[in-house]
């Protein structure tokens, strides 16, 4: 499997075009703003509670800062991740380079993995930069290590899934905008799909709740690793990649 | 080196190529000819393992393009019609990427890329962005990526399209220099190009092979007679009949009606040179011989005859698939 050259090429393309820089900048700008506002709110809350110690047992950094932070970061990711993946196959298709790429002695799977891993690398870099926030937090307060780690694990798994959906959407079209919109649409749908679970009745409600992206991210930010959540994200990722592979193959047959 | 048997490709209801069979011997350069939309690109895409055929088989370097696709891809260099390249990459890194993907060992990669750039005359643009290159340079970069792994077989889809005459000449020289060590199949609809570069041709029209073989043989096959253009000042019917009477002459046709000096086209059996006899005849009769010229039958005329002949035949038959749309959208 010659994944490596494809991976290098894709990563190089991310950083020779403005895409990576813009996504990184926007992500960190908005992320930083959220972190500041959450932290400032938490600081004020702890001041108030200092006057009224009865409430202090409900106040901690994990619940007060990390959880809302991870949730807010997820929302930014929902908006930005489609832009990371939209180019991967759509642009190759539009410019026709896919015809050369898919006639080189590499399997479609290797092409896909190379591209996917390049996007994942960019994503890892994005969330690696956000480690600055907990670093600041550690300076001022005592932070529980466990929930921090699981929070990042959740973020990583969820991002992997976002990227898999995005790669799939990109393989469907030669228009990057279409790829981005389809990605965003699918992700948003799975984001909100759990909202109706309470009214849907059983067993439909339970199914909807299980499908929900949001529901599965909750546990991680609380510091809980539930295999159900891990499997949900991994399954979704695998399914996205599998569909992409099929879509590439289907395109071959239809020319 | 390339063997194609009964290859058929359908896009839904449209048949792009039908029962295509031909073969190319090692070291040869073969021209793949046909009007636009005849199925050239489709055939080449199948050879290059970009898409599978609906039925039939194709073998390249002894491997089946469908079942042993990886083996074929390792031995083939492909240049698609519109020369798709990564416009955001620079020339040398791009070629290094291609070399790596195609499995050129790490130690040889740099040297190989340098060699190919020199050969394709793109060394002076190696640090430029591909997107900023002129069409001629891009074409050469495309050719460079095809030959960077030193493949046995090259599949070039219209390698000279859109170039200026000087660039065309350069590309042709380059392609000719590849013969011998590489087997080349190149498609084109520029006929003089084929006569200049190729040793053999395969002519395809409306998805079916209509003729194939060495160029000379095809010309002989389609034009079994040699032609002379003769201009003689003399009484027309007498000149006509006298020339017709020369042994070996198959037909004499008069050109341009009633003008004073008569122009004639004399057809004789191939290999039978009647120029001497015509001269003798004119001298004896005291007719003035104004012009005596051999008309070379070119591939172009063969092509026009085949394609035009097919057209009239197809007009007669109802319900013939026209594969034009297929190639355009594929």
Short mmCIF file of C-alpha atoms in Angstrom, two decimals, chain B residues 96 99 104-118 148:
data_model
loop_
_atom_site.label_atom_id
_atom_site.label_comp_id
_atom_site.label_asym_id
_atom_site.label_seq_id
_atom_site.Cartn_x
_atom_site.Cartn_y
_atom_site.Cartn_z
CA UNK B 96 9.04 13.31 -7.53
CA UNK B 99 7.95 8.78 -9.26
CA UNK B 104 10.73 4.35 -8.41
CA UNK B 105 13.17 3.39 -5.60
CA UNK B 106 14.09 6.24 -3.30
CA UNK B 107 17.78 6.26 -4.27
CA UNK B 108 17.06 6.66 -7.97
CA UNK B 109 14.18 9.11 -7.71
CA UNK B 110 16.06 12.40 -7.88
CA UNK B 111 18.28 11.24 -10.72
CA UNK B 112 15.34 9.81 -12.61
CA UNK B 113 13.32 13.02 -12.27
CA UNK B 114 16.29 15.10 -13.40
CA UNK B 115 16.80 12.84 -16.39
CA UNK B 116 13.16 13.03 -17.42
CA UNK B 117 13.07 16.81 -17.02
CA UNK B 118 16.10 17.10 -19.25
CA UNK B 148 9.19 9.00 -15.20
#
